[in-house]
């Protein structure tokens, strides 16, 4: 499996296993593509950028992953609470994904914004991961 897709699967599994996050979202509302007629709050995978991070001895990739929180409330509070729960759920990401080894996984930054379409808030949370191809 492609390492970016394997990493996305791992992140999804970590998020859907976190009871605090699921309570804030009202269920496992974490999507790659949001189904029609689903109302916030939810978390959706945004951009995933991957680039070569190989060394002279190891084949590796760097991944920049964006998760976007959509709030159902007009204030910033719910968005920030969900964003913090996402960060907390991803603090203990396992180090093995598919045929790759996860060298590191770190939170990079977060930002909250009012949606352009309405008065609700969104939060964009960015993580950085480095993977190396495991040699079995």
Short mmCIF file of N, CA and C in Angstrom, two decimals:
data_model
loop_
_atom_site.label_atom_id
_atom_site.label_comp_id
_atom_site.label_asym_id
_atom_site.label_seq_id
_atom_site.Cartn_x
_atom_site.Cartn_y
_atom_site.Cartn_z
N UNK A 1 0.84 -1.18 0.00
CA UNK A 1 0.00 0.00 0.00
C UNK A 1 0.89 1.24 0.00
N UNK A 2 0.46 2.23 -0.72
CA UNK A 2 1.13 3.52 -0.75
C UNK A 2 1.28 4.05 0.68
N UNK A 3 2.44 4.60 1.02
CA UNK A 3 2.67 5.01 2.41
C UNK A 3 1.75 6.15 2.85
N UNK A 4 1.38 7.06 1.95
CA UNK A 4 0.46 8.14 2.32
C UNK A 4 -0.93 7.58 2.64
N UNK A 5 -1.38 6.62 1.85
CA UNK A 5 -2.69 6.00 2.13
C UNK A 5 -2.64 5.17 3.41
N UNK A 6 -1.53 4.48 3.63
CA UNK A 6 -1.38 3.70 4.86
C UNK A 6 -1.37 4.63 6.08
N UNK A 7 -0.73 5.76 5.94
CA UNK A 7 -0.69 6.74 7.02
C UNK A 7 -2.08 7.32 7.28
N UNK A 8 -2.82 7.61 6.22
CA UNK A 8 -4.19 8.11 6.37
C UNK A 8 -5.05 7.07 7.10
N UNK A 9 -4.90 5.81 6.74
CA UNK A 9 -5.66 4.74 7.40
C UNK A 9 -5.31 4.68 8.89
N UNK A 10 -4.05 4.79 9.20
CA UNK A 10 -3.61 4.76 10.60
C UNK A 10 -4.18 5.94 11.39
N UNK A 11 -4.13 7.13 10.81
CA UNK A 11 -4.68 8.31 11.47
C UNK A 11 -6.18 8.13 11.69
N UNK A 12 -6.88 7.65 10.67
CA UNK A 12 -8.32 7.40 10.80
C UNK A 12 -8.61 6.42 11.94
N UNK A 13 -7.85 5.34 12.00
CA UNK A 13 -8.06 4.35 13.06
C UNK A 13 -7.82 4.95 14.44
N UNK A 14 -6.78 5.78 14.58
CA UNK A 14 -6.50 6.42 15.86
C UNK A 14 -7.64 7.37 16.26
N UNK A 15 -8.12 8.14 15.30
CA UNK A 15 -9.17 9.10 15.60
C UNK A 15 -10.48 8.41 15.97
N UNK A 16 -10.85 7.38 15.22
CA UNK A 16 -12.13 6.71 15.49
C UNK A 16 -12.08 5.83 16.73
N UNK A 17 -10.90 5.63 17.30
CA UNK A 17 -10.77 4.85 18.54
C UNK A 17 -10.74 5.74 19.78
N UNK A 18 -10.82 7.06 19.59
CA UNK A 18 -10.70 7.98 20.72
C UNK A 18 -12.09 8.38 21.23
N UNK A 19 -12.45 7.92 22.45
CA UNK A 19 -13.79 8.20 22.97
C UNK A 19 -14.11 9.69 23.16
N UNK A 20 -13.13 10.48 23.59
CA UNK A 20 -13.37 11.91 23.79
C UNK A 20 -13.73 12.59 22.46
N UNK A 21 -12.96 12.28 21.42
CA UNK A 21 -13.22 12.87 20.12
C UNK A 21 -14.59 12.43 19.59
N UNK A 22 -14.89 11.16 19.72
CA UNK A 22 -16.18 10.65 19.23
C UNK A 22 -17.35 11.31 19.96
N UNK A 23 -17.19 11.58 21.23
CA UNK A 23 -18.24 12.26 21.99
C UNK A 23 -18.43 13.69 21.47
N UNK A 24 -17.34 14.39 21.25
CA UNK A 24 -17.43 15.77 20.73
C UNK A 24 -18.05 15.82 19.34
N UNK A 25 -17.79 14.78 18.53
CA UNK A 25 -18.32 14.75 17.17
C UNK A 25 -19.72 14.14 17.08
N UNK A 26 -20.17 13.51 18.17
CA UNK A 26 -21.46 12.84 18.14
C UNK A 26 -21.42 11.54 17.37
N UNK A 27 -20.25 10.91 17.31
CA UNK A 27 -20.08 9.64 16.59
C UNK A 27 -18.82 9.68 15.75
N UNK A 28 -18.59 8.63 14.95
CA UNK A 28 -17.36 8.55 14.15
C UNK A 28 -17.42 9.40 12.87
N UNK A 29 -17.60 10.69 13.06
CA UNK A 29 -17.75 11.61 11.94
C UNK A 29 -16.40 12.11 11.46
N UNK A 30 -15.62 11.18 10.90
CA UNK A 30 -14.29 11.47 10.37
C UNK A 30 -14.28 10.92 8.95
N UNK A 31 -14.04 11.79 7.98
CA UNK A 31 -14.24 11.42 6.58
C UNK A 31 -13.06 11.79 5.70
N UNK A 32 -12.92 11.02 4.61
CA UNK A 32 -12.01 11.40 3.53
C UNK A 32 -12.78 12.34 2.59
N UNK A 33 -14.00 11.98 2.32
CA UNK A 33 -14.93 12.82 1.58
C UNK A 33 -16.23 12.84 2.36
N UNK A 34 -16.76 14.01 2.64
CA UNK A 34 -17.97 14.11 3.47
C UNK A 34 -19.18 13.65 2.65
N UNK A 35 -19.91 12.66 3.17
CA UNK A 35 -21.13 12.22 2.46
C UNK A 35 -22.16 13.36 2.38
N UNK A 36 -23.01 13.30 1.37
CA UNK A 36 -24.06 14.31 1.24
C UNK A 36 -24.98 14.26 2.45
N UNK A 37 -25.51 15.41 2.80
CA UNK A 37 -26.48 15.56 3.88
C UNK A 37 -25.93 15.29 5.28
N UNK A 38 -24.61 15.20 5.44
CA UNK A 38 -24.02 15.05 6.77
C UNK A 38 -23.78 16.45 7.32
N UNK A 39 -24.26 16.67 8.50
CA UNK A 39 -24.13 17.98 9.15
C UNK A 39 -22.95 17.96 10.13
N UNK A 40 -22.25 19.09 10.27
CA UNK A 40 -21.18 19.18 11.26
C UNK A 40 -21.73 18.99 12.67
N UNK A 41 -20.90 18.67 13.62
CA UNK A 41 -19.44 18.70 13.54
C UNK A 41 -18.87 17.42 12.94
N UNK A 42 -17.76 17.59 12.23
CA UNK A 42 -17.02 16.46 11.70
C UNK A 42 -15.59 16.89 11.41
N UNK A 43 -14.76 15.87 11.15
CA UNK A 43 -13.37 16.07 10.76
C UNK A 43 -13.21 15.46 9.38
N UNK A 44 -12.55 16.17 8.51
CA UNK A 44 -12.32 15.67 7.15
C UNK A 44 -10.83 15.78 6.81
N UNK A 45 -10.33 14.77 6.11
CA UNK A 45 -8.95 14.83 5.63
C UNK A 45 -8.86 15.90 4.55
N UNK A 46 -7.91 16.80 4.73
CA UNK A 46 -7.64 17.82 3.72
C UNK A 46 -6.47 17.36 2.86
N UNK A 47 -5.58 18.28 2.62
CA UNK A 47 -4.41 18.02 1.78
C UNK A 47 -3.46 17.03 2.44
N UNK A 48 -2.89 16.15 1.63
CA UNK A 48 -1.75 15.34 2.07
C UNK A 48 -0.67 15.52 1.01
N UNK A 49 0.41 16.16 1.41
CA UNK A 49 1.56 16.34 0.51
C UNK A 49 2.64 15.35 0.91
N UNK A 50 3.19 14.65 -0.06
CA UNK A 50 4.27 13.70 0.19
C UNK A 50 5.47 14.08 -0.66
N UNK A 51 6.66 13.92 -0.07
CA UNK A 51 7.88 14.20 -0.83
C UNK A 51 8.98 13.23 -0.42
N UNK A 52 9.98 13.13 -1.27
CA UNK A 52 11.10 12.23 -1.02
C UNK A 52 11.87 12.68 0.21
N UNK A 53 12.18 11.74 1.07
CA UNK A 53 12.95 12.01 2.28
C UNK A 53 14.00 10.91 2.45
N UNK A 54 14.47 10.40 1.32
CA UNK A 54 15.42 9.29 1.35
C UNK A 54 16.80 9.77 1.77
N UNK A 55 17.53 8.83 2.36
CA UNK A 55 18.92 9.09 2.72
C UNK A 55 19.79 8.22 1.83
N UNK A 56 21.07 8.20 2.07
CA UNK A 56 21.97 7.35 1.29
C UNK A 56 21.74 5.87 1.54
N UNK A 57 21.11 5.53 2.65
CA UNK A 57 20.91 4.12 3.00
C UNK A 57 19.45 3.70 3.14
N UNK A 58 18.54 4.66 3.28
CA UNK A 58 17.12 4.34 3.52
C UNK A 58 16.23 5.06 2.51
N UNK A 59 15.17 4.40 2.09
CA UNK A 59 14.16 5.02 1.26
C UNK A 59 13.09 5.58 2.18
N UNK A 60 12.82 6.88 2.07
CA UNK A 60 11.85 7.49 2.97
C UNK A 60 11.02 8.55 2.30
N UNK A 61 9.94 8.93 3.00
CA UNK A 61 9.05 9.98 2.52
C UNK A 61 8.65 10.88 3.68
N UNK A 62 8.46 12.15 3.37
CA UNK A 62 7.90 13.10 4.33
C UNK A 62 6.47 13.37 3.89
N UNK A 63 5.55 13.39 4.87
CA UNK A 63 4.13 13.62 4.58
C UNK A 63 3.64 14.78 5.43
N UNK A 64 2.99 15.73 4.80
CA UNK A 64 2.33 16.83 5.50
C UNK A 64 0.83 16.59 5.37
N UNK A 65 0.19 16.37 6.51
CA UNK A 65 -1.21 15.96 6.55
C UNK A 65 -2.05 17.07 7.16
N UNK A 66 -3.13 17.42 6.49
CA UNK A 66 -4.05 18.43 7.01
C UNK A 66 -5.37 17.76 7.37
N UNK A 67 -5.85 18.03 8.56
CA UNK A 67 -7.18 17.62 8.99
C UNK A 67 -7.99 18.89 9.22
N UNK A 68 -9.23 18.89 8.75
CA UNK A 68 -10.06 20.09 8.88
C UNK A 68 -11.27 19.76 9.74
N UNK A 69 -11.45 20.53 10.80
CA UNK A 69 -12.59 20.40 11.70
C UNK A 69 -13.67 21.37 11.23
N UNK A 70 -14.89 20.87 11.14
CA UNK A 70 -16.05 21.72 10.83
C UNK A 70 -16.95 21.74 12.05
N UNK A 71 -17.29 22.92 12.51
CA UNK A 71 -18.12 23.12 13.70
C UNK A 71 -19.59 23.25 13.33
N UNK A 72 -20.44 22.91 14.29
CA UNK A 72 -21.88 23.12 14.11
C UNK A 72 -22.36 24.35 14.87
N UNK A 73 -21.43 25.07 15.48
CA UNK A 73 -21.78 26.24 16.27
C UNK A 73 -21.11 27.48 15.70
N UNK A 74 -21.69 28.62 16.01
CA UNK A 74 -21.19 29.87 15.44
C UNK A 74 -19.98 30.44 16.16
N UNK A 75 -19.66 29.94 17.32
CA UNK A 75 -18.47 30.41 18.04
C UNK A 75 -17.27 29.51 17.75
N UNK A 76 -16.14 29.92 18.25
CA UNK A 76 -14.89 29.22 18.03
C UNK A 76 -14.69 28.05 19.01
N UNK A 77 -15.42 28.04 20.13
CA UNK A 77 -15.17 27.10 21.22
C UNK A 77 -15.24 25.63 20.78
N UNK A 78 -16.31 25.22 20.11
CA UNK A 78 -16.44 23.83 19.71
C UNK A 78 -15.31 23.42 18.76
N UNK A 79 -14.97 24.30 17.84
CA UNK A 79 -13.90 24.01 16.87
C UNK A 79 -12.58 23.77 17.58
N UNK A 80 -12.26 24.62 18.54
CA UNK A 80 -11.00 24.49 19.28
C UNK A 80 -11.01 23.22 20.13
N UNK A 81 -12.12 22.91 20.76
CA UNK A 81 -12.21 21.68 21.57
C UNK A 81 -11.98 20.44 20.71
N UNK A 82 -12.60 20.39 19.55
CA UNK A 82 -12.43 19.24 18.67
C UNK A 82 -10.99 19.17 18.16
N UNK A 83 -10.42 20.30 17.79
CA UNK A 83 -9.02 20.33 17.30
C UNK A 83 -8.07 19.81 18.37
N UNK A 84 -8.29 20.21 19.62
CA UNK A 84 -7.44 19.73 20.71
C UNK A 84 -7.61 18.22 20.92
N UNK A 85 -8.84 17.73 20.78
CA UNK A 85 -9.08 16.29 20.91
C UNK A 85 -8.41 15.52 19.78
N UNK A 86 -8.38 16.07 18.58
CA UNK A 86 -7.68 15.43 17.45
C UNK A 86 -6.18 15.34 17.77
N UNK A 87 -5.59 16.44 18.22
CA UNK A 87 -4.17 16.44 18.57
C UNK A 87 -3.87 15.42 19.65
N UNK A 88 -4.73 15.36 20.66
CA UNK A 88 -4.54 14.41 21.76
C UNK A 88 -4.64 12.97 21.27
N UNK A 89 -5.61 12.69 20.41
CA UNK A 89 -5.80 11.33 19.90
C UNK A 89 -4.61 10.86 19.07
N UNK A 90 -3.90 11.80 18.47
CA UNK A 90 -2.78 11.43 17.59
C UNK A 90 -1.42 11.51 18.28
N UNK A 91 -1.39 11.72 19.59
CA UNK A 91 -0.11 11.76 20.31
C UNK A 91 0.56 10.40 20.37
N UNK A 92 -0.21 9.35 20.35
CA UNK A 92 0.34 7.99 20.51
C UNK A 92 0.16 7.16 19.24
N UNK A 93 0.52 7.74 18.10
CA UNK A 93 0.40 7.01 16.83
C UNK A 93 1.42 5.88 16.81
N UNK A 94 0.99 4.64 16.50
CA UNK A 94 1.94 3.51 16.42
C UNK A 94 3.03 3.77 15.38
N UNK A 95 4.14 3.05 15.51
CA UNK A 95 5.26 3.31 14.60
C UNK A 95 5.31 2.41 13.38
N UNK A 96 4.34 1.54 13.19
CA UNK A 96 4.33 0.66 12.02
C UNK A 96 3.07 0.90 11.21
N UNK A 97 3.26 1.14 9.93
CA UNK A 97 2.13 1.27 9.01
C UNK A 97 2.43 0.48 7.76
N UNK A 98 1.64 -0.55 7.53
CA UNK A 98 1.79 -1.37 6.33
C UNK A 98 3.24 -1.85 6.23
N UNK A 99 3.90 -1.64 5.11
CA UNK A 99 5.28 -2.08 4.94
C UNK A 99 6.27 -0.96 5.25
N UNK A 100 5.80 0.07 5.94
CA UNK A 100 6.64 1.22 6.25
C UNK A 100 6.80 1.38 7.75
N UNK A 101 7.88 2.03 8.12
CA UNK A 101 8.13 2.35 9.53
C UNK A 101 7.90 3.85 9.68
N UNK A 102 7.09 4.22 10.66
CA UNK A 102 6.83 5.62 10.93
C UNK A 102 7.95 6.14 11.83
N UNK A 103 8.82 6.97 11.27
CA UNK A 103 9.97 7.48 12.00
C UNK A 103 9.55 8.55 12.99
N UNK A 104 8.67 9.45 12.56
CA UNK A 104 8.14 10.44 13.48
C UNK A 104 6.79 10.94 13.00
N UNK A 105 6.01 11.44 13.94
CA UNK A 105 4.69 11.99 13.66
C UNK A 105 4.49 13.13 14.63
N UNK A 106 4.43 14.36 14.13
CA UNK A 106 4.33 15.52 15.02
C UNK A 106 3.28 16.51 14.53
N UNK A 107 2.67 17.18 15.50
CA UNK A 107 1.77 18.28 15.19
C UNK A 107 2.63 19.46 14.77
N UNK A 108 2.24 20.13 13.69
CA UNK A 108 2.99 21.29 13.20
C UNK A 108 2.31 22.60 13.56
N UNK A 109 1.01 22.74 13.23
CA UNK A 109 0.30 23.97 13.55
C UNK A 109 -1.20 23.79 13.40
N UNK A 110 -1.93 24.74 13.95
CA UNK A 110 -3.38 24.77 13.84
C UNK A 110 -3.82 26.20 13.58
N UNK A 111 -4.93 26.37 12.88
CA UNK A 111 -5.51 27.70 12.71
C UNK A 111 -7.02 27.55 12.65
N UNK A 112 -7.72 28.53 13.20
CA UNK A 112 -9.17 28.55 13.12
C UNK A 112 -9.60 29.72 12.26
N UNK A 113 -10.67 29.50 11.51
CA UNK A 113 -11.19 30.52 10.61
C UNK A 113 -12.70 30.43 10.55
N UNK A 114 -13.32 31.54 10.28
CA UNK A 114 -14.76 31.54 10.01
C UNK A 114 -14.95 31.06 8.57
N UNK A 115 -15.87 30.13 8.38
CA UNK A 115 -16.14 29.63 7.04
C UNK A 115 -16.64 30.76 6.14
N UNK A 116 -16.23 30.76 4.90
CA UNK A 116 -16.66 31.79 3.96
C UNK A 116 -18.12 31.62 3.56
N UNK A 117 -18.62 30.37 3.69
CA UNK A 117 -19.99 30.08 3.26
C UNK A 117 -21.04 30.45 4.30
N UNK A 118 -20.65 30.50 5.57
CA UNK A 118 -21.62 30.78 6.62
C UNK A 118 -20.88 31.34 7.83
N UNK A 119 -21.52 31.35 8.96
CA UNK A 119 -20.92 31.93 10.15
C UNK A 119 -20.21 30.92 11.03
N UNK A 120 -20.13 29.68 10.59
CA UNK A 120 -19.52 28.63 11.40
C UNK A 120 -18.00 28.68 11.26
N UNK A 121 -17.33 28.03 12.22
CA UNK A 121 -15.87 28.03 12.23
C UNK A 121 -15.30 26.70 11.75
N UNK A 122 -14.10 26.77 11.21
CA UNK A 122 -13.33 25.59 10.85
C UNK A 122 -11.97 25.71 11.52
N UNK A 123 -11.32 24.57 11.70
CA UNK A 123 -9.94 24.56 12.18
C UNK A 123 -9.14 23.68 11.23
N UNK A 124 -8.01 24.14 10.84
CA UNK A 124 -7.09 23.37 10.03
C UNK A 124 -5.93 22.95 10.92
N UNK A 125 -5.69 21.63 11.00
CA UNK A 125 -4.64 21.09 11.86
C UNK A 125 -3.64 20.38 10.97
N UNK A 126 -2.38 20.75 11.06
CA UNK A 126 -1.34 20.15 10.21
C UNK A 126 -0.39 19.30 11.03
N UNK A 127 -0.09 18.13 10.47
CA UNK A 127 0.86 17.20 11.07
C UNK A 127 1.94 16.87 10.06
N UNK A 128 3.11 16.51 10.57
CA UNK A 128 4.24 16.09 9.72
C UNK A 128 4.61 14.67 10.12
N UNK A 129 4.76 13.80 9.13
CA UNK A 129 5.17 12.42 9.38
C UNK A 129 6.30 12.06 8.44
N UNK A 130 7.22 11.26 8.93
CA UNK A 130 8.31 10.72 8.10
C UNK A 130 8.22 9.21 8.16
N UNK A 131 8.23 8.58 6.99
CA UNK A 131 8.18 7.12 6.91
C UNK A 131 9.43 6.61 6.19
N UNK A 132 9.82 5.41 6.57
CA UNK A 132 10.90 4.71 5.88
C UNK A 132 10.38 3.35 5.46
N UNK A 133 10.83 2.89 4.31
CA UNK A 133 10.44 1.57 3.83
C UNK A 133 11.09 0.51 4.71
N UNK A 134 10.28 -0.36 5.29
CA UNK A 134 10.82 -1.44 6.13
C UNK A 134 11.37 -2.55 5.25
N UNK A 135 12.51 -3.06 5.60
CA UNK A 135 13.11 -4.15 4.87
C UNK A 135 12.91 -5.42 5.70
N UNK A 136 12.12 -6.33 5.15
CA UNK A 136 11.81 -7.56 5.88
C UNK A 136 12.73 -8.69 5.52
#
